[in-house]
Coordinates of C-alpha atoms in Angstrom, one line a residue:
Chain F
M790 CA -54.5 42.7 -90.8
N791 CA -51.8 41.2 -88.2
H792 CA -53.2 40.4 -84.7
T793 CA -52.2 42.1 -81.7
L794 CA -51.1 38.7 -79.8
D795 CA -50.8 35.8 -82.6
V796 CA -49.8 32.6 -81.4
Q797 CA -49.0 29.6 -83.2
H798 CA -48.2 25.5 -82.4
L799 CA -46.8 26.4 -79.3
S800 CA -45.4 23.9 -77.0
K801 CA -43.5 23.1 -74.0
Q802 CA -41.6 20.2 -72.9
F803 CA -39.8 20.1 -68.9
N804 CA -38.0 16.7 -69.0
H805 CA -41.0 14.0 -71.0
D806 CA -43.7 15.8 -69.4
L807 CA -45.2 17.7 -72.5
I808 CA -46.7 20.9 -70.3
L809 CA -48.2 23.0 -73.4
S810 CA -49.1 21.3 -76.8
D811 CA -49.8 22.9 -79.8
L812 CA -51.2 25.8 -78.5
A813 CA -52.5 28.4 -81.3
F814 CA -54.7 31.8 -80.2
Q815 CA -55.0 35.0 -81.6
L816 CA -55.4 38.4 -79.3
E817 CA -57.2 41.3 -81.4
K818 CA -56.2 45.4 -80.4
G819 CA -58.6 45.7 -76.5
E820 CA -59.5 41.9 -75.9
I821 CA -59.4 40.6 -72.9
L822 CA -59.2 36.3 -72.8
S823 CA -59.6 34.8 -69.9
I824 CA -57.8 31.3 -69.5
V825 CA -59.7 28.8 -67.0
G826 CA -58.9 25.7 -65.9
P827 CA -57.6 23.4 -62.8
S828 CA -54.7 23.9 -60.9
G829 CA -51.9 22.4 -62.2
S830 CA -52.3 22.3 -65.7
G831 CA -49.9 24.5 -66.8
K832 CA -51.8 27.8 -67.5
T833 CA -49.0 29.6 -65.4
T834 CA -46.5 28.6 -67.8
L835 CA -48.8 29.5 -70.7
L836 CA -48.4 33.0 -69.1
R837 CA -44.3 32.3 -68.8
I838 CA -43.3 31.6 -72.0
L839 CA -45.8 34.5 -73.5
A840 CA -44.1 37.4 -71.0
G841 CA -40.6 35.7 -72.0
L842 CA -39.6 34.4 -68.5
E843 CA -39.9 31.1 -70.0
T844 CA -38.8 29.5 -74.2
P845 CA -41.3 27.2 -75.5
S846 CA -40.1 23.8 -77.5
Q847 CA -41.6 25.2 -80.3
G848 CA -43.9 27.5 -81.9
S849 CA -43.7 31.4 -82.5
I850 CA -45.2 34.0 -81.0
H851 CA -45.8 37.4 -83.0
M852 CA -47.0 40.8 -81.8
Y853 CA -48.1 42.8 -84.8
G854 CA -46.9 40.4 -87.2
E855 CA -43.0 41.0 -85.9
E856 CA -41.6 37.8 -84.2
I857 CA -41.1 37.6 -80.8
T858 CA -40.7 34.0 -79.6
F859 CA -37.2 34.4 -78.7
Q860 CA -37.0 38.2 -77.0
K861 CA -36.2 39.2 -74.1
A862 CA -38.6 39.7 -71.3
N863 CA -37.2 42.9 -70.4
Q864 CA -37.6 43.9 -73.9
R865 CA -41.2 42.7 -74.4
D866 CA -44.0 45.1 -74.3
I867 CA -45.6 43.0 -72.2
S868 CA -46.2 43.2 -68.4
L869 CA -47.3 40.7 -65.9
V870 CA -49.3 40.7 -63.1
F871 CA -48.4 37.6 -60.6
Q872 CA -50.5 35.8 -58.1
Q873 CA -48.9 37.9 -55.1
P874 CA -48.6 41.7 -55.8
L875 CA -44.8 41.8 -55.3
L876 CA -44.6 45.6 -55.0
F877 CA -41.1 47.2 -53.3
P878 CA -41.3 47.0 -49.5
H879 CA -39.1 50.0 -49.3
M880 CA -40.5 52.2 -51.5
T881 CA -43.4 54.0 -51.3
V882 CA -47.3 53.5 -53.8
Q883 CA -46.1 56.4 -55.9
E884 CA -42.3 55.3 -56.1
N885 CA -43.2 51.4 -56.9
I886 CA -46.0 53.0 -60.0
A887 CA -42.6 55.0 -60.9
Y888 CA -40.2 52.2 -60.9
G889 CA -42.9 50.4 -63.5
A890 CA -42.2 53.7 -65.8
K891 CA -38.1 53.6 -64.9
L892 CA -37.6 50.5 -65.7
A893 CA -39.4 50.7 -69.4
G894 CA -37.7 54.1 -69.8
K895 CA -41.3 55.8 -70.0
K896 CA -41.1 58.0 -66.8
N897 CA -43.1 60.9 -66.7
K898 CA -45.0 62.5 -63.9
N899 CA -48.5 63.2 -65.1
K900 CA -48.8 59.4 -66.2
T901 CA -47.9 58.0 -62.0
S902 CA -50.8 60.8 -61.3
D903 CA -53.0 59.4 -63.6
L904 CA -52.9 56.2 -62.4
L905 CA -52.9 56.9 -58.7
K906 CA -56.0 58.8 -59.8
A907 CA -57.4 56.0 -61.7
T908 CA -56.2 53.2 -59.0
G909 CA -58.4 55.7 -56.7
L910 CA -55.4 55.4 -54.9
D911 CA -54.2 59.4 -54.7
R912 CA -54.5 59.8 -51.0
F913 CA -52.0 56.6 -50.3
K914 CA -49.2 57.7 -52.7
N915 CA -47.4 58.1 -49.7
Y916 CA -47.9 55.0 -47.7
F917 CA -45.3 51.6 -48.0
P918 CA -47.2 48.7 -48.8
S919 CA -46.7 47.1 -45.7
E920 CA -49.8 50.3 -44.6
I921 CA -52.6 49.0 -47.3
S922 CA -55.0 46.4 -47.9
G923 CA -54.0 43.5 -49.9
G924 CA -57.0 44.6 -52.6
Q925 CA -55.0 48.5 -52.9
Q926 CA -51.6 46.8 -53.3
Q927 CA -52.6 44.4 -56.0
R928 CA -54.1 47.6 -57.6
V929 CA -50.9 49.7 -56.9
A930 CA -49.0 46.6 -58.7
L931 CA -51.8 46.4 -61.6
A932 CA -51.3 50.2 -61.9
R933 CA -47.3 49.6 -62.0
A934 CA -47.9 47.1 -64.4
M935 CA -49.7 50.2 -66.4
A936 CA -46.6 52.4 -66.1
T937 CA -44.8 50.9 -68.4
E938 CA -47.3 51.1 -70.9
P939 CA -47.6 47.4 -72.6
E940 CA -49.0 46.4 -75.5
I941 CA -50.8 43.7 -73.4
I942 CA -51.3 42.8 -70.0
L943 CA -51.1 39.5 -68.1
F944 CA -52.6 38.2 -64.8
D945 CA -51.8 35.1 -63.3
E946 CA -54.6 34.2 -61.3
P947 CA -53.8 38.2 -59.6
F948 CA -57.2 37.8 -57.2
S949 CA -56.6 34.4 -55.4
S950 CA -54.9 35.7 -52.3
L951 CA -57.5 38.3 -51.6
D952 CA -61.1 37.3 -49.5
P953 CA -63.6 36.6 -51.7
K954 CA -65.7 40.2 -51.4
L955 CA -62.6 41.9 -51.8
R956 CA -62.1 40.1 -55.0
H957 CA -65.6 40.2 -56.5
Q958 CA -64.8 44.2 -55.8
I959 CA -62.3 44.4 -57.4
R960 CA -62.8 41.8 -60.5
Y961 CA -64.8 44.2 -62.0
W962 CA -62.7 47.5 -60.9
V963 CA -60.1 45.4 -63.0
R964 CA -61.9 44.6 -65.9
D965 CA -64.0 48.4 -66.0
F966 CA -60.2 49.8 -65.9
L967 CA -58.8 47.6 -68.4
V968 CA -62.1 48.2 -71.5
D969 CA -61.8 51.9 -70.2
Q970 CA -58.0 51.7 -71.6
S971 CA -58.2 49.5 -74.3
I972 CA -55.8 47.0 -73.0
T973 CA -55.1 43.9 -74.4
G974 CA -55.2 40.9 -71.8
V975 CA -54.7 37.5 -70.9
F976 CA -56.2 36.9 -67.8
V977 CA -55.4 33.4 -66.0
T978 CA -58.0 31.6 -63.1
H979 CA -59.0 28.4 -62.1
D980 CA -62.7 29.8 -61.4
T981 CA -65.2 30.3 -64.2
E982 CA -67.2 32.3 -62.9
E983 CA -64.2 35.0 -62.5
A984 CA -63.3 33.9 -65.9
M985 CA -66.6 34.9 -67.1
I986 CA -66.9 38.6 -65.8
M987 CA -63.1 39.3 -67.1
G988 CA -62.6 38.1 -70.2
D989 CA -65.4 39.1 -73.9
R990 CA -63.7 35.1 -74.4
L991 CA -62.5 31.8 -72.4
A992 CA -60.5 29.6 -73.4
L993 CA -60.7 26.3 -71.0
F994 CA -57.2 24.8 -70.8
H995 CA -56.5 21.2 -69.6
E996 CA -53.8 18.3 -70.5
G997 CA -51.5 21.4 -72.7
S998 CA -54.6 22.5 -75.0
F999 CA -57.5 24.6 -75.1
Q1000 CA -60.1 22.3 -75.5
Q1001 CA -63.3 24.9 -76.5
I1002 CA -62.0 28.5 -77.3
D1003 CA -65.6 30.7 -77.4
E1004 CA -67.9 33.2 -75.6
A1005 CA -69.5 32.3 -72.5
E1006 CA -72.8 32.0 -73.9
V1007 CA -71.4 29.6 -77.3
I1008 CA -69.8 27.5 -74.1
H1009 CA -72.7 26.8 -72.1
K1010 CA -74.9 26.5 -74.9
H1011 CA -72.1 24.1 -77.3
P1012 CA -69.6 22.5 -74.7
A1013 CA -67.3 21.0 -77.1
N1014 CA -66.9 17.9 -74.8
S1015 CA -67.1 16.1 -71.6
F1016 CA -64.0 17.7 -69.8
V1017 CA -65.8 21.9 -70.9
A1018 CA -69.2 20.6 -69.4
D1019 CA -67.8 19.1 -66.4
F1020 CA -65.6 21.5 -65.5
L1021 CA -68.1 24.6 -66.6
G1022 CA -71.2 23.0 -64.7
G1023 CA -74.2 23.5 -65.9
H1024 CA -74.5 20.3 -67.5
L1025 CA -75.3 16.6 -66.8
I1026 CA -72.6 14.2 -68.3
V1027 CA -74.5 11.7 -69.3
D1028 CA -71.7 9.7 -71.1
E1029 CA -68.1 10.6 -73.1
Q1030 CA -70.4 11.7 -76.0
H1031 CA -73.9 13.2 -74.3
Y1032 CA -74.8 15.5 -71.8
V1033 CA -78.1 17.3 -70.8
P1034 CA -78.3 20.8 -70.1
L1035 CA -79.3 21.0 -65.7
K1036 CA -81.9 23.3 -66.1
E1037 CA -83.7 20.5 -68.0
C1038 CA -83.1 18.1 -65.7
S1039 CA -85.9 17.4 -62.8
L1040 CA -86.0 15.2 -59.8
E1041 CA -90.2 15.1 -60.6
P1042 CA -91.7 12.7 -63.8
F1043 CA -92.3 14.2 -67.2
N1044 CA -95.8 12.8 -68.8
E1045 CA -94.4 11.9 -71.6
Q1046 CA -93.0 8.4 -73.1
E1047 CA -89.2 8.3 -73.9
V1048 CA -88.0 9.2 -70.4
R1049 CA -84.7 8.0 -68.6
S1050 CA -84.3 8.2 -64.7
Y1051 CA -81.2 7.7 -62.5
H1052 CA -81.1 7.3 -59.0
G1053 CA -79.4 9.5 -57.0
L1054 CA -78.3 10.3 -53.4
L1055 CA -79.2 14.0 -52.0
Q1056 CA -76.3 14.4 -49.8
H1057 CA -76.2 18.3 -48.9
I1058 CA -78.4 21.2 -49.6
T1059 CA -76.8 25.0 -49.6
F1060 CA -78.3 27.9 -50.6
Q1061 CA -77.5 30.2 -53.5
N1062 CA -79.0 33.5 -54.4
G1063 CA -82.0 32.5 -52.2
Q1064 CA -82.3 29.4 -54.2
A1065 CA -81.9 26.0 -52.3
V1066 CA -79.8 24.3 -54.4
G1067 CA -79.4 20.1 -54.2
H1068 CA -76.5 18.4 -54.8
I1069 CA -77.2 14.7 -56.1
F1070 CA -74.7 12.1 -56.2
L1071 CA -75.8 10.1 -59.2
K1072 CA -74.3 6.6 -58.5
D1073 CA -75.1 5.1 -62.1
L1074 CA -72.8 8.0 -63.6
D1075 CA -70.5 8.1 -60.7
H1076 CA -71.8 11.6 -60.9
Q1077 CA -72.4 14.6 -58.7
V1078 CA -75.0 17.5 -60.0
S1079 CA -76.5 20.4 -57.9
L1080 CA -80.1 21.3 -58.8
P1081 CA -82.6 23.5 -57.8
I1082 CA -85.3 22.0 -55.3
H1083 CA -88.1 22.1 -53.1
E1084 CA -89.4 20.1 -50.7
H1085 CA -86.8 17.7 -50.2
V1086 CA -84.0 16.9 -47.3
S1087 CA -80.7 16.0 -46.8
G1088 CA -80.0 12.5 -47.4
E1089 CA -82.9 11.6 -49.0
E1090 CA -82.9 9.1 -51.8
V1091 CA -84.0 11.0 -54.7
T1092 CA -84.9 10.4 -59.1
L1093 CA -83.8 12.2 -61.7
Y1094 CA -86.0 12.4 -64.8
I1095 CA -84.9 13.3 -68.2
K1096 CA -86.2 13.5 -70.9
E1097 CA -84.5 11.3 -74.6
S1098 CA -85.0 14.3 -76.3
S1099 CA -82.9 16.7 -74.2
I1100 CA -79.9 14.7 -74.5
R1101 CA -77.6 16.4 -76.9
T1102 CA -73.8 15.5 -78.3
F1103 CA -70.7 17.0 -77.7
G1104 CA -70.1 19.9 -80.2
G1105 CA -73.5 19.1 -82.0
S1106 CA -76.4 19.8 -81.8
A1107 CA -79.5 17.8 -80.3
L1108 CA -80.0 13.9 -81.1
Chain Y
M225 CA -46.6 48.4 -7.5
K226 CA -47.5 48.1 -10.7
L227 CA -43.9 48.9 -12.0
F228 CA -43.5 45.2 -10.5
N229 CA -46.8 43.6 -12.5
N230 CA -45.4 44.6 -15.5
K231 CA -43.5 41.4 -17.2
S232 CA -40.7 43.4 -19.4
V233 CA -39.5 45.0 -16.0
Y234 CA -38.7 41.3 -15.5
L235 CA -37.7 40.7 -18.7
L236 CA -35.1 43.4 -18.7
I237 CA -33.0 42.3 -15.7
P238 CA -31.0 39.7 -17.1
A239 CA -30.2 42.2 -20.0
L240 CA -29.4 45.0 -17.6
L241 CA -27.5 42.6 -15.0
F242 CA -25.1 41.9 -18.4
L243 CA -24.2 45.6 -19.0
L244 CA -23.6 46.0 -15.6
L245 CA -20.2 44.9 -15.6
P246 CA -19.6 46.3 -19.6
L247 CA -20.5 49.6 -18.4
Y248 CA -18.5 49.4 -15.3
G249 CA -15.7 48.8 -16.2
F250 CA -16.3 52.1 -19.2
F251 CA -17.5 54.5 -16.2
A252 CA -14.2 53.4 -14.7
A253 CA -12.3 53.7 -17.4
I254 CA -13.3 57.7 -18.1
V255 CA -12.9 58.2 -14.2
Q256 CA -9.1 57.0 -14.7
S257 CA -8.5 58.9 -17.7
L258 CA -9.9 62.3 -16.1
S259 CA -8.2 62.1 -12.5
G260 CA -5.2 63.5 -12.6
G261 CA -2.8 64.3 -9.6
S262 CA -5.6 66.6 -8.1
G263 CA -8.9 66.0 -9.0
W264 CA -10.3 66.5 -12.5
T265 CA -8.0 66.9 -15.8
L266 CA -8.4 66.7 -19.4
E267 CA -4.5 66.5 -19.9
Y268 CA -4.2 62.8 -21.0
Y269 CA -6.8 64.2 -23.5
S270 CA -4.9 66.4 -24.7
S271 CA -1.4 65.0 -24.8
L272 CA -3.7 62.4 -26.8
F273 CA -4.6 64.8 -29.3
E274 CA -1.1 66.2 -29.7
S275 CA 0.8 62.8 -29.6
S276 CA 1.5 61.8 -33.1
R277 CA 1.4 58.3 -32.2
F278 CA -1.7 58.0 -31.1
L279 CA -2.9 59.9 -34.4
S280 CA -1.2 58.2 -36.4
A281 CA -2.4 55.2 -34.8
I282 CA -5.5 55.7 -34.5
W283 CA -5.5 57.0 -38.8
F284 CA -4.2 53.7 -38.9
S285 CA -6.3 51.6 -37.8
I286 CA -9.4 53.4 -39.0
R287 CA -8.0 52.8 -42.5
T288 CA -7.2 48.8 -42.1
T289 CA -10.6 48.5 -40.4
L290 CA -12.5 50.2 -42.8
I291 CA -10.3 48.5 -45.6
A292 CA -11.0 45.2 -44.1
T293 CA -14.8 45.5 -43.2
I294 CA -16.0 46.6 -47.0
L295 CA -13.4 44.0 -48.8
S296 CA -15.6 41.0 -46.1
L297 CA -19.2 42.7 -47.0
I298 CA -18.2 42.7 -51.0
I299 CA -16.6 39.8 -51.0
G300 CA -19.2 37.8 -48.5
V301 CA -22.2 39.9 -50.5
L302 CA -20.6 37.9 -53.8
I303 CA -20.0 34.4 -52.1
T304 CA -23.6 34.2 -50.8
R305 CA -25.5 36.1 -54.2
S306 CA -24.0 33.2 -56.0
F307 CA -23.7 30.5 -54.3
Y308 CA -26.9 30.8 -51.6
P309 CA -28.7 27.9 -53.3
Y310 CA -25.7 25.0 -52.6
L311 CA -25.2 26.7 -49.8
E312 CA -28.0 25.8 -48.2
H313 CA -26.7 22.5 -48.6
H314 CA -25.0 21.2 -45.2
V315 CA -21.0 20.3 -46.7
P316 CA -20.6 23.5 -48.6
R317 CA -22.2 25.5 -45.8
L318 CA -19.5 23.4 -43.2
L319 CA -16.9 24.5 -45.0
V320 CA -17.5 28.3 -45.6
W321 CA -18.2 28.2 -41.8
L322 CA -14.9 26.5 -40.8
P323 CA -12.8 29.4 -40.2
M324 CA -14.9 30.6 -37.9
L325 CA -14.4 27.7 -35.5
F326 CA -10.4 28.9 -34.8
P327 CA -9.4 31.5 -32.7
H328 CA -8.9 34.3 -34.7
F329 CA -4.9 34.1 -33.2
V330 CA -5.1 30.9 -34.8
W331 CA -6.5 31.6 -37.8
G332 CA -3.6 34.9 -38.3
Y333 CA -1.0 32.5 -37.0
M334 CA -1.7 30.5 -40.2
I335 CA -2.0 32.9 -42.5
I336 CA 2.1 34.0 -41.2
L337 CA 2.5 30.2 -42.4
L338 CA 0.9 30.8 -45.4
L339 CA 2.2 34.1 -46.9
S340 CA 5.2 34.9 -45.0
E341 CA 8.3 35.7 -46.8
T342 CA 9.4 31.9 -45.4
G343 CA 6.0 30.4 -45.5
L344 CA 3.9 27.8 -47.4
A345 CA 3.1 30.3 -50.4
A346 CA 7.3 31.5 -50.9
Q347 CA 8.0 27.9 -51.3
L348 CA 6.1 26.6 -53.3
L349 CA 6.2 29.3 -56.1
V350 CA 10.2 28.9 -55.3
E351 CA 9.6 25.2 -56.6
A352 CA 7.1 26.3 -59.0
G353 CA 9.9 28.5 -61.1
V354 CA 7.9 31.6 -60.8
I355 CA 10.2 33.7 -58.3
T356 CA 13.7 32.5 -57.9
D357 CA 14.3 33.2 -54.5
S358 CA 11.6 33.5 -51.5
S359 CA 13.1 36.5 -50.7
A360 CA 11.7 37.5 -53.5
F361 CA 8.3 37.5 -52.5
P362 CA 6.3 40.4 -51.2
I363 CA 6.0 41.0 -47.6
W364 CA 2.2 40.4 -46.7
T365 CA 3.0 39.8 -43.0
R366 CA 3.9 42.0 -40.2
D367 CA 4.5 44.9 -43.4
P368 CA 3.9 48.5 -43.2
Q369 CA 0.3 48.7 -44.7
G370 CA -1.2 46.3 -43.1
I371 CA -1.7 43.7 -45.7
G372 CA -1.7 40.7 -43.5
I373 CA -3.9 42.2 -40.8
I374 CA -6.7 43.1 -43.9
I375 CA -6.4 39.8 -45.3
T376 CA -6.5 37.7 -41.6
Y377 CA -9.6 39.3 -41.0
I378 CA -11.3 39.1 -43.9
W379 CA -10.5 35.4 -44.0
K380 CA -12.9 35.6 -40.9
E381 CA -15.2 37.4 -40.8
V382 CA -16.3 36.7 -44.6
P383 CA -18.5 33.5 -43.1
F384 CA -19.5 35.8 -40.7
V385 CA -20.6 38.0 -43.3
I386 CA -22.4 34.9 -45.1
L387 CA -24.1 33.4 -42.4
M388 CA -25.6 36.9 -41.4
L389 CA -27.0 37.2 -45.0
L390 CA -27.7 33.6 -46.4
P391 CA -31.5 34.1 -44.4
V392 CA -31.8 37.6 -46.2
Y393 CA -31.0 35.9 -49.5
S394 CA -33.3 32.8 -49.2
S395 CA -35.6 35.1 -48.0
I396 CA -36.0 37.1 -51.4
K397 CA -39.1 36.0 -53.2
P398 CA -37.7 34.5 -56.8
G399 CA -41.1 36.3 -58.0
Y400 CA -39.3 39.6 -57.5
Y401 CA -36.5 38.7 -60.3
D402 CA -39.2 37.8 -62.8
L403 CA -41.1 41.1 -61.6
V404 CA -38.4 43.4 -62.3
E405 CA -37.9 42.1 -66.2
T406 CA -41.2 42.1 -67.3
L407 CA -41.3 45.8 -65.9
G408 CA -38.5 46.0 -68.6
G409 CA -35.4 46.0 -65.8
S410 CA -31.6 44.7 -66.6
K411 CA -29.7 42.1 -64.2
V412 CA -28.1 45.4 -62.4
R413 CA -31.9 46.4 -61.9
Q414 CA -33.0 43.0 -60.0
F415 CA -29.8 43.6 -57.5
T416 CA -30.7 47.3 -56.6
A417 CA -34.6 47.1 -56.8
V418 CA -35.1 43.9 -55.0
E419 CA -31.4 43.2 -53.4
W420 CA -29.9 45.2 -52.5
P421 CA -33.3 46.7 -50.1
A422 CA -33.9 43.3 -48.9
I423 CA -29.8 43.3 -47.8
F424 CA -28.8 47.0 -46.7
P425 CA -30.2 46.9 -43.2
V426 CA -28.6 43.7 -42.6
L427 CA -25.4 45.0 -43.7
M428 CA -25.2 48.1 -42.4
E429 CA -25.8 45.8 -38.5
I430 CA -22.6 43.3 -39.9
A431 CA -20.7 46.7 -41.1
L432 CA -20.9 47.8 -37.2
I433 CA -20.1 44.9 -35.6
V434 CA -17.4 43.5 -38.1
F435 CA -16.1 47.5 -37.5
S436 CA -16.5 47.7 -33.8
F437 CA -14.9 44.3 -33.4
T438 CA -12.2 44.5 -35.7
I439 CA -11.0 48.3 -34.7
S440 CA -10.2 47.2 -31.0
A441 CA -9.3 43.0 -31.1
Y442 CA -5.6 43.3 -29.7
E443 CA -4.3 39.7 -30.5
V444 CA -4.2 39.7 -34.9
P445 CA -3.0 43.8 -35.1
A446 CA -0.1 42.1 -32.2
L447 CA 0.7 39.1 -33.9
M448 CA 0.8 39.9 -37.7
G449 CA 1.7 44.0 -37.2
T450 CA 4.9 46.3 -36.6
T451 CA 5.7 48.4 -34.4
F452 CA 4.8 51.2 -36.1
P453 CA 2.5 52.1 -37.6
E454 CA 0.2 49.9 -34.6
M455 CA -2.9 49.3 -34.3
I456 CA -4.7 51.2 -31.5
S457 CA -5.0 48.2 -29.3
V458 CA -2.0 47.3 -29.8
L459 CA -1.0 50.4 -28.5
S460 CA -3.0 51.2 -25.7
Y461 CA -1.8 47.8 -24.5
E462 CA 1.8 49.3 -24.3
W463 CA 0.4 52.0 -22.7
F464 CA -1.2 49.8 -20.1
Y465 CA 1.4 47.6 -19.5
G466 CA 4.1 50.5 -20.0
S467 CA 7.8 50.3 -18.2
G468 CA 5.6 53.2 -15.9
W469 CA 2.5 54.3 -14.6
E470 CA 2.2 57.3 -16.2
D471 CA 1.1 56.0 -18.9
R472 CA -2.0 54.3 -18.1
P473 CA -4.7 57.2 -18.1
M474 CA -3.6 57.3 -21.9
A475 CA -4.8 54.0 -22.5
F476 CA -7.9 54.8 -20.9
A477 CA -8.1 57.9 -22.9
A478 CA -6.8 56.1 -26.2
M479 CA -9.6 53.1 -25.6
V480 CA -12.5 56.0 -23.8
S481 CA -12.3 57.9 -27.3
L482 CA -12.2 54.7 -29.5
S483 CA -15.2 53.6 -27.3
L484 CA -17.0 57.2 -28.1
L485 CA -15.9 56.9 -32.0
I486 CA -17.8 53.2 -32.5
L487 CA -20.8 54.9 -30.6
A488 CA -21.1 57.6 -33.0
F489 CA -20.6 55.1 -35.7
S490 CA -23.4 52.9 -34.1
A491 CA -26.1 56.0 -33.7
A492 CA -25.7 56.4 -36.8
G493 CA -26.2 53.9 -38.7
F494 CA -29.0 52.5 -36.4
S495 CA -30.5 55.9 -37.3
I496 CA -30.2 55.6 -41.0
L497 CA -31.9 52.4 -40.3
Q498 CA -34.6 53.9 -38.0
K499 CA -35.7 56.0 -41.6
K500 CA -39.2 54.6 -42.7
R501 CA -38.6 53.2 -45.5
W502 CA -35.8 50.7 -43.8
R503 CA -38.1 50.3 -41.5
A504 CA -41.0 49.2 -44.1
M505 CA -38.5 47.3 -45.7
R506 CA -38.3 45.4 -42.4
G507 CA -42.3 45.1 -42.3
R508 CA -42.6 46.6 -39.2
S509 CA -45.4 49.2 -38.9
V510 CA -44.1 52.3 -39.2

């Protein structure tokens, strides 16, 4: 059985900088992979290579078993939704969507009107991009990408220019839309929450390679290394090999013998989901953690307790 | 009193003052062209449109101007889109804009020195043995086809076209080119979908400016043209300063007709740019 997308040993070098190093992953039909990593880590370069806008220095890309590594962007059955909507300002919403289909040679009046309905933009079909909101513009951009009937849609942080509330709404909408149309997708973001909402699997990207690819729950339970644990949060990193899940840390002493403690400074208190969260800087570990707290005040010295039995090794089970 | 509280009235005053003189001139010309010995008359206009000299002059003017304008636009667009990243540097930009610093007359004279039958180009070709005699060089200045006029104007106006287009090209987001590519479009599509809509409104404005200037300017056709056919400006000048006073109203009638022609072109151009699509292109509320 051929994978929808099969990437092997992909590397990209700009001058002497290695941006991508020996990347490999596979996607099945209808699967959505979220690639998450810090800004400027080369995620966009990876998408541009998949879209055909750049060529890799090494490695291969296959789609349904057929090699497309050096196929031009306009020959590939892959669409890219950019960070900005990039709508054609002189075309109406409807014309923008139809133009995508026209370029791909798949123009069909019914399809455009179906997409207008599916994106909830039917009412705005004769509006120009300057007359609709940022969220609506991004929906038009998605519909335009869809109109080319691609096998795969790539998303390059498409919601990063939207305000938080709109972002929340459109995430679920896009996710449902992709699942509904069983579209294979690669979704790039630097926001871990967004990555978990959008993707079936998560790929943590750092320094040119994937640190871990798996379902969000697996990654949370068994982070592969300190970068993964640090980037996702939710863990106290004891050293390069060991970590403790934050929910097993406490500001109250345990009645056990083998307990470690770290001194910390409660820097801020914020409120999330109705719960007070303390942001504590642990001087010994040079590391900041965020924990639900009670009855503490900002600026206070606190002590964090962990059981020795809670300490785990990266990529493995408990000690 | 409310009228004077409105700031925009004060802001309009300089523009109105500025327009006062040309408008006065224009209306005076209309009055001159319409007044006969005893009251109003259309006599000058009817004889104008029966005059074969005027008709061939206006045809020659429109034709020469259109060729010069369209070629300037095409060459300007080609140069700008090929070199705009490079043209943002100082030295190349200065080289392109150099022709704009010279008066049209000087530029016309340079073209004569360069391209006349005894000019530099002809002599170089004779020296190089490409042509045997300088008389074998084609007649490109003071020629009945207006080639010299066209070359002078193109050389002068292309830098202006580049000057106007450069900010437009610099403001096109590179992402749009990638977008068209990922949607499956070719290089041609990149031009028609991305560049053309951005430059079209500006090209329209440049075309109107270059056309209006070229068709009515005097010095270049006077220097580079023949006695027949002549450009409308040269003909009007002759009628105005000719041997008798009797042709003066004809000069006014010719100039008024030309003004109306330019007005009609401008009105057509602006009405196209006022369409919703092009207003949307400029990001204005539609």
